[in-house]
Tab-separated table of C-alpha atoms in Angstrom:
chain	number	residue	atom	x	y	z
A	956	UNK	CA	0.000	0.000	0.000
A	957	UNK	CA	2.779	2.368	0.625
A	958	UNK	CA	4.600	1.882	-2.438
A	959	UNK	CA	1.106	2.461	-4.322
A	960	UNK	CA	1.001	5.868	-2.549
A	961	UNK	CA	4.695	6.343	-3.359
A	962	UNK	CA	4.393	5.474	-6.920
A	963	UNK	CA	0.917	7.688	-7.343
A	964	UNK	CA	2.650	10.743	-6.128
A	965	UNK	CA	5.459	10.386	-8.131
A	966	UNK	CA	3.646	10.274	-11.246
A	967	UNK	CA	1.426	13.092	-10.328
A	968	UNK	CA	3.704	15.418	-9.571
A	969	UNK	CA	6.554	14.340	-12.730
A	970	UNK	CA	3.236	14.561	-14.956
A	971	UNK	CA	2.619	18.038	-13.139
A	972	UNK	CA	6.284	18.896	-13.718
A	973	UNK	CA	6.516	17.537	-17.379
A	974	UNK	CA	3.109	19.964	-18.247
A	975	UNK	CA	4.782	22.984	-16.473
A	976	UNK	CA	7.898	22.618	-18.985
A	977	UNK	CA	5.685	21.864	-21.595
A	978	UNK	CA	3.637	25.660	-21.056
A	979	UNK	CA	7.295	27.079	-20.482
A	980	UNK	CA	8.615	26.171	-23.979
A	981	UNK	CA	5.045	27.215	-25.510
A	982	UNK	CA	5.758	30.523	-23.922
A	983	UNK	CA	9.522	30.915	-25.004
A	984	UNK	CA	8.180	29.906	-28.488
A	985	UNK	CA	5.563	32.834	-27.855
A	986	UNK	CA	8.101	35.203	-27.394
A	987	UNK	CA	10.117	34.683	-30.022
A	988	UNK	CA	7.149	34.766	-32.604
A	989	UNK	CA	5.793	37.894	-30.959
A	990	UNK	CA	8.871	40.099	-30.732
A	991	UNK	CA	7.498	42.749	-32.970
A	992	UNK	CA	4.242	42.926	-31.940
A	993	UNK	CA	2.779	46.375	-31.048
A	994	UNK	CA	5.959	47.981	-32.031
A	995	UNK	CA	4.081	50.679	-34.305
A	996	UNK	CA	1.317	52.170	-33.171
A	997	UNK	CA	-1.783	53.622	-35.453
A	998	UNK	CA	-1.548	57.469	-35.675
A	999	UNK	CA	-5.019	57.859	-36.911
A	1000	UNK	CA	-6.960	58.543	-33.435
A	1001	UNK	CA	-10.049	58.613	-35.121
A	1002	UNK	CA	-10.586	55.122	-35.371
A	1003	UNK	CA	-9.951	54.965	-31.341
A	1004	UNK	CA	-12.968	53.281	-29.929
A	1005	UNK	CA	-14.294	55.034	-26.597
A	1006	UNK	CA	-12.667	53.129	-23.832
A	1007	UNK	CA	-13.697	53.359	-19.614
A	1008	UNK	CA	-11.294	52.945	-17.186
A	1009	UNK	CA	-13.360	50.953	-13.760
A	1010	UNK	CA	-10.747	51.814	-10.842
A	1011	UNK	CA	-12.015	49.799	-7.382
A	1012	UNK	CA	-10.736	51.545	-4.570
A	1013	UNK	CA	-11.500	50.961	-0.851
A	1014	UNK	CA	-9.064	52.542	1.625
A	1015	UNK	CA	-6.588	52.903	-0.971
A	1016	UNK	CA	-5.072	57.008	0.215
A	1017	UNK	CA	-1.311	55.219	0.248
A	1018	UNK	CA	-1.263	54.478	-3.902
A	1019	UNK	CA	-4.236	55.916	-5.310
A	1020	UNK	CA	-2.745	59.198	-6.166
A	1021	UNK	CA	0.544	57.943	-8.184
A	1022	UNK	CA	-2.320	55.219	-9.810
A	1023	UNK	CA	-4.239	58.560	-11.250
A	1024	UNK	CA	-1.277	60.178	-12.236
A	1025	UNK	CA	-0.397	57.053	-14.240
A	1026	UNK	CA	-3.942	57.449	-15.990
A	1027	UNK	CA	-3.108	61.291	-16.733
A	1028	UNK	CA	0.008	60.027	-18.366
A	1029	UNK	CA	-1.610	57.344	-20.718
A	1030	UNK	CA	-1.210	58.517	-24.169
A	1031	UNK	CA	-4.721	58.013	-25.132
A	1032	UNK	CA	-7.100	60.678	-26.782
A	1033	UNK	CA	-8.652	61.837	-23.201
A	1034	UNK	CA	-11.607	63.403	-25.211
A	1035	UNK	CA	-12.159	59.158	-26.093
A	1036	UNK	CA	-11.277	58.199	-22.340
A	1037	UNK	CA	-12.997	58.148	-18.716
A	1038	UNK	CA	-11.353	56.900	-16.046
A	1039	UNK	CA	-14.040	55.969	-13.212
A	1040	UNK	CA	-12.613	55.813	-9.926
A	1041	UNK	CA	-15.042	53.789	-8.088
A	1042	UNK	CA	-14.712	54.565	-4.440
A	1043	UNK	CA	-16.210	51.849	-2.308
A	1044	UNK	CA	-17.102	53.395	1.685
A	1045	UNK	CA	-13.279	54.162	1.619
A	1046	UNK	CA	-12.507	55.669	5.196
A	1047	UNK	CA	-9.564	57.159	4.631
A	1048	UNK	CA	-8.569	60.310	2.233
A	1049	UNK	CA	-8.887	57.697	-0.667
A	1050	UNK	CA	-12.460	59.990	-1.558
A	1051	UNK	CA	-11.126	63.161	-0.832
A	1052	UNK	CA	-8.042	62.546	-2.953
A	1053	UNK	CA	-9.924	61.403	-6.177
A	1054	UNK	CA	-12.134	64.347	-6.001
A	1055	UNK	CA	-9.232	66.881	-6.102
A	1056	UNK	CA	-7.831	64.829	-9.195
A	1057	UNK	CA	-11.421	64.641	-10.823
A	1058	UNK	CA	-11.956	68.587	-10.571
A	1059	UNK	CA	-9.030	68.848	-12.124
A	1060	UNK	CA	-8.973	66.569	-15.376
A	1061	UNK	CA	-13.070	66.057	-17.145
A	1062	UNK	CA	-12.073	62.726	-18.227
A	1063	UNK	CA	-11.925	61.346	-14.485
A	1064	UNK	CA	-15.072	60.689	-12.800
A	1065	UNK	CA	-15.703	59.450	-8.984
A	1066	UNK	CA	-18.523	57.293	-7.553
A	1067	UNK	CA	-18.821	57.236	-4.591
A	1068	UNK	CA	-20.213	54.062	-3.218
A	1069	UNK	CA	-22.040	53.633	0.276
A	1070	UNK	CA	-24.091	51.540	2.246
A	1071	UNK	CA	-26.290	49.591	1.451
A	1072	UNK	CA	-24.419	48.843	-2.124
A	1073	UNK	CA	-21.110	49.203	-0.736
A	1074	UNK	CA	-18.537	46.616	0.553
A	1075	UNK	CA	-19.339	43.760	-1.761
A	1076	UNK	CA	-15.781	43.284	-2.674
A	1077	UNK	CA	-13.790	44.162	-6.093
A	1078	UNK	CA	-16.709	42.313	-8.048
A	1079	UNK	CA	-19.687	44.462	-6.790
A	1080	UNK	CA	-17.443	47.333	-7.077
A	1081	UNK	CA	-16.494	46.751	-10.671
A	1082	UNK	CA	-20.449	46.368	-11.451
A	1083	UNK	CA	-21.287	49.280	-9.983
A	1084	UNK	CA	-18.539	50.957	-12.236
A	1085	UNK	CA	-19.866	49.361	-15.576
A	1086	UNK	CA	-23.596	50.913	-14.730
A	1087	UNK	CA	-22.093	54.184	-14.589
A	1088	UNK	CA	-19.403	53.656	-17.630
A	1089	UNK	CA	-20.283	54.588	-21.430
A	1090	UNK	CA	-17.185	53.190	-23.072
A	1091	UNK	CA	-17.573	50.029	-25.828
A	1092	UNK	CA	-14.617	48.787	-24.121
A	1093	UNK	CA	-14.211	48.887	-20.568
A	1094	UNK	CA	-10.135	48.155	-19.011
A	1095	UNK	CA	-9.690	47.434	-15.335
A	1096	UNK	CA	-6.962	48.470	-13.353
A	1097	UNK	CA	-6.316	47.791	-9.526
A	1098	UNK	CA	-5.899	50.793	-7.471
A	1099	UNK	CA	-2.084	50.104	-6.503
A	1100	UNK	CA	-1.306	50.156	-10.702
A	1101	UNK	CA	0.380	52.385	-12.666
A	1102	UNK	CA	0.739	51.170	-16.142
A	1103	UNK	CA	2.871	52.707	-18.709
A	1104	UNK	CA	1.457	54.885	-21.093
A	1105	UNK	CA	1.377	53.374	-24.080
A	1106	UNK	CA	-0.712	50.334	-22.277
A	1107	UNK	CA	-4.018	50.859	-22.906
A	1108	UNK	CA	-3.517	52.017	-26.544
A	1109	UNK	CA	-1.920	48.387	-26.627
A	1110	UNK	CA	-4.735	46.921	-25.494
A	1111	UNK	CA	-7.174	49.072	-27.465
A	1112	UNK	CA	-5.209	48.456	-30.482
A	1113	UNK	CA	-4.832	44.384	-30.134
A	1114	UNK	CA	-8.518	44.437	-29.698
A	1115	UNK	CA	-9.525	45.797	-32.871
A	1116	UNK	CA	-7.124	44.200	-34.776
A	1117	UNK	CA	-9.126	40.936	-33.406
A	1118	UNK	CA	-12.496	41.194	-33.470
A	1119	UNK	CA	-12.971	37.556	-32.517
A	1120	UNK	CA	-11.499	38.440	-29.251
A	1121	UNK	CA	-13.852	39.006	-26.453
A	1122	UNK	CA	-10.795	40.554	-24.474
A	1123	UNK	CA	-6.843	41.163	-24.254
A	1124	UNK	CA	-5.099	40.788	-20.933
A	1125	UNK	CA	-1.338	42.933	-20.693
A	1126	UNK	CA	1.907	42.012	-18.417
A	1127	UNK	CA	1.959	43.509	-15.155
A	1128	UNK	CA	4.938	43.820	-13.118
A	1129	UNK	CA	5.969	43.950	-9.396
A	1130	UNK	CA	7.436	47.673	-8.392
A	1131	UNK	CA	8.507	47.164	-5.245
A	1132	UNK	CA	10.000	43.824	-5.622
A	1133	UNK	CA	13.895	44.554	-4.297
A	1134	UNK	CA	11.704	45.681	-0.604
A	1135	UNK	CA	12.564	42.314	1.048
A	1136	UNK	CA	13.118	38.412	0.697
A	1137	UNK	CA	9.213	38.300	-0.208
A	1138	UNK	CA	8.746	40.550	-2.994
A	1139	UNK	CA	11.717	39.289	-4.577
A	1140	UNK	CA	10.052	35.791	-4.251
A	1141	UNK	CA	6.655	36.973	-5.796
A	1142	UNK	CA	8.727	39.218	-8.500
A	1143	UNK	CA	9.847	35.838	-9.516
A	1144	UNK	CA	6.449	34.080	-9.722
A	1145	UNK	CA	4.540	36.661	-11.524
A	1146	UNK	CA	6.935	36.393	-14.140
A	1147	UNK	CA	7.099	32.795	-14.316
A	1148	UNK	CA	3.777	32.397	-14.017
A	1149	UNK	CA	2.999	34.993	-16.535
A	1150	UNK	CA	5.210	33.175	-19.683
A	1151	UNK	CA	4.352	29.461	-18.834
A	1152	UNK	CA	0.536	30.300	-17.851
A	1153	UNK	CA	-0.266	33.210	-19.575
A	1154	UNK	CA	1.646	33.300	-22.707
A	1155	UNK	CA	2.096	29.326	-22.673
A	1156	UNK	CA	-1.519	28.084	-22.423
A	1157	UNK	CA	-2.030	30.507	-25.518
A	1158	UNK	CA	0.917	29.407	-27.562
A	1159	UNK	CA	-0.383	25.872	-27.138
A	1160	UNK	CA	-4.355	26.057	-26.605
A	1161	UNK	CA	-5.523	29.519	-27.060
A	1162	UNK	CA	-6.514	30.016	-23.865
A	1163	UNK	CA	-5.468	32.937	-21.226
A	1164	UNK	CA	-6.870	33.823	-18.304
A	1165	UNK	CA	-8.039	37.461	-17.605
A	1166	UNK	CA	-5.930	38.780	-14.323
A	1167	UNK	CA	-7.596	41.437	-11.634
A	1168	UNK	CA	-6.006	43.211	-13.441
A	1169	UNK	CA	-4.417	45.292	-17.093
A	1170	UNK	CA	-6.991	44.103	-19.297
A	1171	UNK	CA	-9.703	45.555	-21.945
A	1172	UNK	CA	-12.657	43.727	-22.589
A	1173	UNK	CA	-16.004	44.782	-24.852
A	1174	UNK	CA	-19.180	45.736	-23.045
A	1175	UNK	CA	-21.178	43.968	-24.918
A	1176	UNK	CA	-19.298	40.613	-23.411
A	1177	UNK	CA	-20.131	42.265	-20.206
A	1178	UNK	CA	-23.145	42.959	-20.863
A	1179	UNK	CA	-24.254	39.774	-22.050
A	1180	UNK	CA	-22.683	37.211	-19.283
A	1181	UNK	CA	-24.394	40.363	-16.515
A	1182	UNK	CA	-21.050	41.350	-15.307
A	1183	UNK	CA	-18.906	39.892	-12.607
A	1184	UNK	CA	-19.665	37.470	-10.460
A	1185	UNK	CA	-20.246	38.951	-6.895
A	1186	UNK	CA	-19.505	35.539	-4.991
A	1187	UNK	CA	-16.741	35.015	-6.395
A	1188	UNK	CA	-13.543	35.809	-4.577
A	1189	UNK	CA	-11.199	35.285	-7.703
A	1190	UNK	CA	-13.712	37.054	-9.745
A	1191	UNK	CA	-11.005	37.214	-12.761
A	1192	UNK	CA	-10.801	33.323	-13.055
A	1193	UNK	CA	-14.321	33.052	-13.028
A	1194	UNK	CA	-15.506	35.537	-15.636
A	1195	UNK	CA	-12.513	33.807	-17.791
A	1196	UNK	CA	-14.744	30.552	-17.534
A	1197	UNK	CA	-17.917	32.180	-18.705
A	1198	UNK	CA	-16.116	34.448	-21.154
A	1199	UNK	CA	-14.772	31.245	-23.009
A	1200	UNK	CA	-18.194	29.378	-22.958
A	1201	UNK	CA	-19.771	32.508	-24.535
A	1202	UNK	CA	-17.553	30.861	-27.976
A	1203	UNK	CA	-14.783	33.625	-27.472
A	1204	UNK	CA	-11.402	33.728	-26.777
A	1205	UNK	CA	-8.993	36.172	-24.598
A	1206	UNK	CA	-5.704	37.139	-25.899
A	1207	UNK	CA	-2.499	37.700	-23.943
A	1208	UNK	CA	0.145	40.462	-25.336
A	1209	UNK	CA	3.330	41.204	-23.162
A	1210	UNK	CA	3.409	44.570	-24.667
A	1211	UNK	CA	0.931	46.106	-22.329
A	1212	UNK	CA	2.140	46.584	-18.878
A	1213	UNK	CA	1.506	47.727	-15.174
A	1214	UNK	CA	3.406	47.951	-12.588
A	1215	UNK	CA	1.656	46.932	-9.104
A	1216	UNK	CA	2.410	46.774	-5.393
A	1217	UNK	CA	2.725	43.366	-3.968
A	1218	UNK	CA	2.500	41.938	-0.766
A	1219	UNK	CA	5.591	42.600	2.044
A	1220	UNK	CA	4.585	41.158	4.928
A	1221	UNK	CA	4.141	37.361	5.286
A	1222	UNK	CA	0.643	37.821	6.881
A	1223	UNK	CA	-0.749	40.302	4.031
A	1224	UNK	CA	0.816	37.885	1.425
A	1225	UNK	CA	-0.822	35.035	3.467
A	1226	UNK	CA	-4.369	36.914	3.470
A	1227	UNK	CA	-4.138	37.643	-0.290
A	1228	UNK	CA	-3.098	34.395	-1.623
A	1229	UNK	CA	-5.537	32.459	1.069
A	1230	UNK	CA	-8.516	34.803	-1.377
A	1231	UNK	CA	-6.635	33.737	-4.354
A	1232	UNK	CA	-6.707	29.952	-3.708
A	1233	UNK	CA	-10.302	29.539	-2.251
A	1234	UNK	CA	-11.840	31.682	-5.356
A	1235	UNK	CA	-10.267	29.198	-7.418
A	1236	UNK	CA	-11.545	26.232	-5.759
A	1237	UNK	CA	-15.225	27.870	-5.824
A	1238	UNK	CA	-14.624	28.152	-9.635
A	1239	UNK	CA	-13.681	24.127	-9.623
A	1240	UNK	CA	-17.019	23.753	-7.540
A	1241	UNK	CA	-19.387	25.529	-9.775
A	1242	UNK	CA	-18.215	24.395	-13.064
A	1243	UNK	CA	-16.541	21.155	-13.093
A	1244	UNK	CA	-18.900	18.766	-11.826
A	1245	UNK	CA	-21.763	20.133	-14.096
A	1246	UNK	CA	-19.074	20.588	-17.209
A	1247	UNK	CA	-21.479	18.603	-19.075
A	1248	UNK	CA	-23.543	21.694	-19.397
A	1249	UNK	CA	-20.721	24.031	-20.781
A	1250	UNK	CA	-21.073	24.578	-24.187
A	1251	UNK	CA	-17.530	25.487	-25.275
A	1252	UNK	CA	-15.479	21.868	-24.083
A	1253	UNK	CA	-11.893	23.627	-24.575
A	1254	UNK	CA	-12.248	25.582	-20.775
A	1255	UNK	CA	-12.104	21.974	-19.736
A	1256	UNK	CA	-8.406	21.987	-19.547
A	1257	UNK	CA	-7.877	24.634	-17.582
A	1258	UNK	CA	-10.476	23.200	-15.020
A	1259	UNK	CA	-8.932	19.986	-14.936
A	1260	UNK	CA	-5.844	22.082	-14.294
A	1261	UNK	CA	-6.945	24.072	-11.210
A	1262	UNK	CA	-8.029	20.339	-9.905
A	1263	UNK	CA	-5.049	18.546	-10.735
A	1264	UNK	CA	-3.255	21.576	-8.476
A	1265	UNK	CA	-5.256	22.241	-6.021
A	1266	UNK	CA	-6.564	18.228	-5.336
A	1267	UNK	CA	-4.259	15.782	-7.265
A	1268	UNK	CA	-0.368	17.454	-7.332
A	1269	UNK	CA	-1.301	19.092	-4.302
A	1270	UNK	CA	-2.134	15.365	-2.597
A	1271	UNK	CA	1.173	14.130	-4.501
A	1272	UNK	CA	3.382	16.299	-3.148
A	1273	UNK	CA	2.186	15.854	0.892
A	1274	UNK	CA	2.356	11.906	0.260
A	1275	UNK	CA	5.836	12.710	-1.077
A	1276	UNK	CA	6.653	14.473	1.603
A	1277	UNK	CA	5.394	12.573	4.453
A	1278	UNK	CA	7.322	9.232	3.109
A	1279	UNK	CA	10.346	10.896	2.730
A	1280	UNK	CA	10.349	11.870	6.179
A	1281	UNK	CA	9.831	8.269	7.598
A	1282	UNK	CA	11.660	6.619	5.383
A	1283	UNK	CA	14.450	8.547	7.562
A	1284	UNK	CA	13.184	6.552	10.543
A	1285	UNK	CA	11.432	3.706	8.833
A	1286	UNK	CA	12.723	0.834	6.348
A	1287	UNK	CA	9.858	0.082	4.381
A	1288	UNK	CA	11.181	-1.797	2.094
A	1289	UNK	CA	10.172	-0.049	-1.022
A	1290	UNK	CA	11.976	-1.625	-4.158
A	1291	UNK	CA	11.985	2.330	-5.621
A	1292	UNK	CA	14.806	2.195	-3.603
A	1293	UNK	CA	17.144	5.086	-4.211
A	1294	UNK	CA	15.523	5.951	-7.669
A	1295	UNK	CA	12.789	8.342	-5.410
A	1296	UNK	CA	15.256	10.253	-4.110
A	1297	UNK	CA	17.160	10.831	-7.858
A	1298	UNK	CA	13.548	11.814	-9.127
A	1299	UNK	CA	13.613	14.051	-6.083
A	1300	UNK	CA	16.382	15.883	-7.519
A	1301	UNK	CA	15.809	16.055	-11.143
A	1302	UNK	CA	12.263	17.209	-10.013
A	1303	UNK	CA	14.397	20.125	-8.559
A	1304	UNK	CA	16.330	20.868	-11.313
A	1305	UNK	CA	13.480	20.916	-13.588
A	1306	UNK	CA	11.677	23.435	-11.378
A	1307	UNK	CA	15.285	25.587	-11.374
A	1308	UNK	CA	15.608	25.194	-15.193
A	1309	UNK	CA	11.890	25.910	-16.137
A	1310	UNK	CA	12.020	29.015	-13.757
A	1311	UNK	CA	14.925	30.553	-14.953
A	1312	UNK	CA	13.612	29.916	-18.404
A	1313	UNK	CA	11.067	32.305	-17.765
A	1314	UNK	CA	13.410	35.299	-15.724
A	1315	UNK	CA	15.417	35.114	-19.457
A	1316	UNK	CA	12.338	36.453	-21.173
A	1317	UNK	CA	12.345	39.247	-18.927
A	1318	UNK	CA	15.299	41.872	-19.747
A	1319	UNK	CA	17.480	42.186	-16.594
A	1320	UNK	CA	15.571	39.188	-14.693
A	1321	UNK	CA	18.816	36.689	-15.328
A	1322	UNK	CA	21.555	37.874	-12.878
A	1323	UNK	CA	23.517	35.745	-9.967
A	1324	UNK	CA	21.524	37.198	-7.595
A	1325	UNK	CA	17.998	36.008	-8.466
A	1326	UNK	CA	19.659	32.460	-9.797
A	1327	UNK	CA	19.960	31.922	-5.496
A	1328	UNK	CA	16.469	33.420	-4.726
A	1329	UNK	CA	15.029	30.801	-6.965
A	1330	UNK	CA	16.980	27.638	-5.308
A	1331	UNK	CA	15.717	28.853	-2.188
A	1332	UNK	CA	11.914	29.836	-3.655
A	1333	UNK	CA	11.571	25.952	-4.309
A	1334	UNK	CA	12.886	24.749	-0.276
A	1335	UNK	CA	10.833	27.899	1.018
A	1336	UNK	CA	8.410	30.005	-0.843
A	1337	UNK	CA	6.813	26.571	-2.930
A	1338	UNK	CA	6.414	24.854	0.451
A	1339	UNK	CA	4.733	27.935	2.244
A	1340	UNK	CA	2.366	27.633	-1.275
A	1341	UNK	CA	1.821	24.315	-0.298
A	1342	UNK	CA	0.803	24.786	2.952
A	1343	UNK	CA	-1.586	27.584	1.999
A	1344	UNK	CA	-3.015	25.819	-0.826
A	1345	UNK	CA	-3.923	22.714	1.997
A	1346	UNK	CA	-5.593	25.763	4.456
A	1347	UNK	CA	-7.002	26.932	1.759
A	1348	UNK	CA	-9.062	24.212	0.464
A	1349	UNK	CA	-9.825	23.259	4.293
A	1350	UNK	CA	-11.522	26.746	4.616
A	1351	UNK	CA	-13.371	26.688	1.246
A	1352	UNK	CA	-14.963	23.310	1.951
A	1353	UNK	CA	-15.863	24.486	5.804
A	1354	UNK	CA	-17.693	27.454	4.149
A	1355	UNK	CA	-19.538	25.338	1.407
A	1356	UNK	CA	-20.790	22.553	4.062
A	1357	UNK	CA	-21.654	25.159	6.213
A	1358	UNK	CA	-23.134	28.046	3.597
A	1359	UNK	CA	-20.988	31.019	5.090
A	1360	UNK	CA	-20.993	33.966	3.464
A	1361	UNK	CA	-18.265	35.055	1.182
A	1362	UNK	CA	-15.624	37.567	2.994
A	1363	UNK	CA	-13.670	39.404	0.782
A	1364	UNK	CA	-10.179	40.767	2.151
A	1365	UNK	CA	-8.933	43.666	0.872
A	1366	UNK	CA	-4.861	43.176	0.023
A	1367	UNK	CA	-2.824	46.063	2.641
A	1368	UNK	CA	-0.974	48.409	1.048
A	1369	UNK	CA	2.412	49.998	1.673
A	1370	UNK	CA	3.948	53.114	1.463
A	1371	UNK	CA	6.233	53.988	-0.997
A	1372	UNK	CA	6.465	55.865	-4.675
A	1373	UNK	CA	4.683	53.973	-7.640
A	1374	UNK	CA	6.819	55.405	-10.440
C-alpha cells in the first residue's frame, strides 16, 4: 500500500512537472514569434474606440494618487477616455483625494459608493462601475497600478485588430519587488507564471486567463454574461470561464504593462493568496462537476488544471513528503529504492531550469543574484504555497458545508512611490 502511494505521487507530480515545462517552452516559443508585436502604433486617433477605465478603490489614500497620475500620463485621446474611480465606503482620504484629481482633469469621474451597495468586494465594485461607464470597451486596473502609457492604446489596439477576441489581458509587473526576501520571491512568480501560464496556455491552446487586473474587454461581453460574479472571490478566473463558454477567446500580449504593489509582509501575502486559492476552488465547484452543461469543451483543460493543483499534485506532493520523512526513521522496504530520491532531484532541477527559463524572457531578470532566490523559492516560498493551498481548500470546503458567506479581504498596502 505504501509503495502504491509512493508510486501515485510520483507520477502526479513528474506529470505536473513535465506539463509545467511543456507551457514554459510554448511561452519561449511565444516570445520569439511575438517580438514585434505592437511595435508601431496607429496614428489615426479617429478610429480609437471610446474606452472606460473601472478603478475599485477601498481605503486605498497610500497608492491611489501615483495610480491617477499614471492614468493622466496614458497617451490616449482623453476626449475618447474616462477613467471611473469607483470609491467603495473608503474611510480614509482615498475619496477626498480622487475628487481633487477629478476637478481637475473632465475625463476622471468618482462614484462614490455607500451603504447599502457598498462593501461587496472588487466584483460588486467593478459592477457598480460598468452601470455608470459609457465606453464600448471597458479596461480594469487595480488601485495600486500604474501602467505605462502606451498600455491601454496596446490593449485598445490588439482588440480591434481581433475582433474575434472578447478581451486582451497585458503584463503587469511587481514595483517594489527589491523591498525584502518576499517581494523578490513573488517578483519571480509573476513572471514565471505569466510566460508558462499566460503566454504558454495561448501558444499551445488559445486560452489565457483574464488577471484582476491590465486588461480591456467589450461591453457587450459584459453585458451579455451580466457582469462579474459577486460571490466570487477570484472574480477574474471566473468571468474567464464564462467568457470562453460565450464561444470567445482572450488574448495575452506582453506589450501592455503595469506595474503593481505586492505583498511585504508574510501575513498580508498570506491573506491575499488564502482569497486567491479559495476563489479558485469555488470556480472548480461551480463548473466542473456540471461541465457537461458548458457549451464550449476547450475551458475543460484549464479546469482539470486548477483540480489537478489544487486536489491531485497538491495530494502528490504531501504523500511525497510525508514518506520521505519516515523513510528517515522507517525501512519500508520499497523496491523504488534510491531511484525516489534521484527523481527528487531532477524534479528540482526541472523546477530551477523551467524558472529561470522564464526570468530570461524578462530583460534584466537573469543575474547571480535572483539564480539563489530561486533555489531557495523551491525549499521555502513553494512549500509555504503548499501549505496555503492545503488551508485553503480546508476553509473553502468548511464554508460550502456550512453556507458562510463570502468575505472578501482587501490586500494592505504599503507606502512607498509607484513610479
Amino acid at each position: 500500500m505504501i509503495e502504491f502511494f509512493l508510486y501515485s505521487s510520483l507520477f502526479t507530480i513528474w506529470l505536473m512537472l513535465f506539463y509545467h515545462l511543456f507551457l514554459m517552452l510554448g511561452g519561449y516559443l511565444f516570445t520569439i514569434k511575438h517580438q514585434q508585436v505592437n511595435r508601431s502604433l496607429p496614428k489615426d486617433d479617429t478610429s480609437l474606440p471610446i474606452v472606460s477605465i473601472l478603478i475599485p478603490a477601498h481605503n486605498e489614500e497610500m497608492v491611489i494618487k501615483e495610480t491617477i497620475k499614471s492614468m493622466v500620463r496614458l497617451q490616449y485621446p482623453k476626449d475618447k477616455l474616462e477613467v471611473i474611480i469607483i470609491n467603495d465606503n473608503s474611510m480614509d482620504a482615498t475619496g477626498a483625494i480622487t475628487d481633487e484629481y477629478a476637478s481637475k482633469y473632465e475625463f476622471i469621474n468618482v462614484i462614490h459608493n455607500k451603504p447599502p451597495f457598498a462593501g461587496r468586494g472588487k466584483s460588486g465594485a467593478l459592477n457598480v462601475g460598468l452601470r455608470q461607464s459609457s465606453g464600448e470597451i471597458i479596461v480594469v486596473y487595480d488601485a495600486d497600478n500604474t501602467p505605462e502609457p502606451d498600455a491601454v492604446r496596446n490593449l485598445v489596439f490588439e482588440l480591434q485588430k481581433d475582433q474575434k477576441a472578447a478581451a486582451v489581458v497585458g503584463k503587469f509587473r511587481v514595483i517594489n519587488h527589491n523591498k525584502n526576501l518576499l517581494t523578490r520571491f513573488i517578483n519571480i512568480e509573476t513572471i514565471t507564471f505569466q510566460w508558462l501560464a499566460q503566454a504558454g496556455r495561448w501558444f499551445w491552446f488559445k486560452i489565457t486567463s483574464i488577471p484582476g487586473t491590465n486588461f480591456a474587454i467589450r461591453r457587450s461581453v459584459l453585458e451579455e454574461l451580466g457582469g462579474w460574479d459577486v460571490k466570487a472571490l477570484s472574480e477574474d478566473t471566473e468571468l474567464s470561464i464564462r467568457v470562453y463558454n460565450l464561444g470567445h477567446y482572450i488574448r495575452f500580449i506582453p506589450t501592455a504593462v503595469t506595474w503593481e504593489q505586492e505583498p511585504e509582509t508574510f501575513r498580508v501575502w498570506w491573506k491575499q493568496r488564502t482569497r486567491w486559492a479559495c476563489g479558485n476552488i469555488y470556480v472548480i465547484q461551480k463548473y466542473l462537476l456540471r461541465f457537461h452543461k458548458l457549451k464550449r469543451k476547450r475551458i475543460v483543460i484549464d479546469l482539470i488544471y486548477f483540480l489537478l493543483t489544487y486536489f491531485l499534485f497538491l495530494g502528490g506532493i504531501l504523500i511525497s513528503h510525508i514518506l520521505f520523512v519516515l523513510r528517515l526513521f522507517f525501512d519500508f522496504n520499497l523496491s523504488i529504492g534510491l531511484v525516489s530520491y534521484v527523481l527528487l532531484i531532477l524534479g528540482f532541477l526541472l523546477f530551477v531550469t523551467e524558472v529561470l527559463l522564464a526570468l530570461s524572457m524578462e530583460k534584466g531578470q537573469l543575474h547571480r543574484s535572483n539564480l539563489f532566490h530561486v533555489v531557495l523559492m523551491y525549499f521555502v516560498y513553494s512549500q509555504l504555497w503548499l501549505c496555503l493551498m492545503l488551508y485553503s481548500l480546508c476553509k473553502e470546503m468548511k464554508r460550502t458545508l456550512f453556507k458562510q458567506e463570502v468575505t472578501w479581504y482587501k490586500t494592505q498596502r504599503f507606502k512607498g512611490k509607484l513610479d
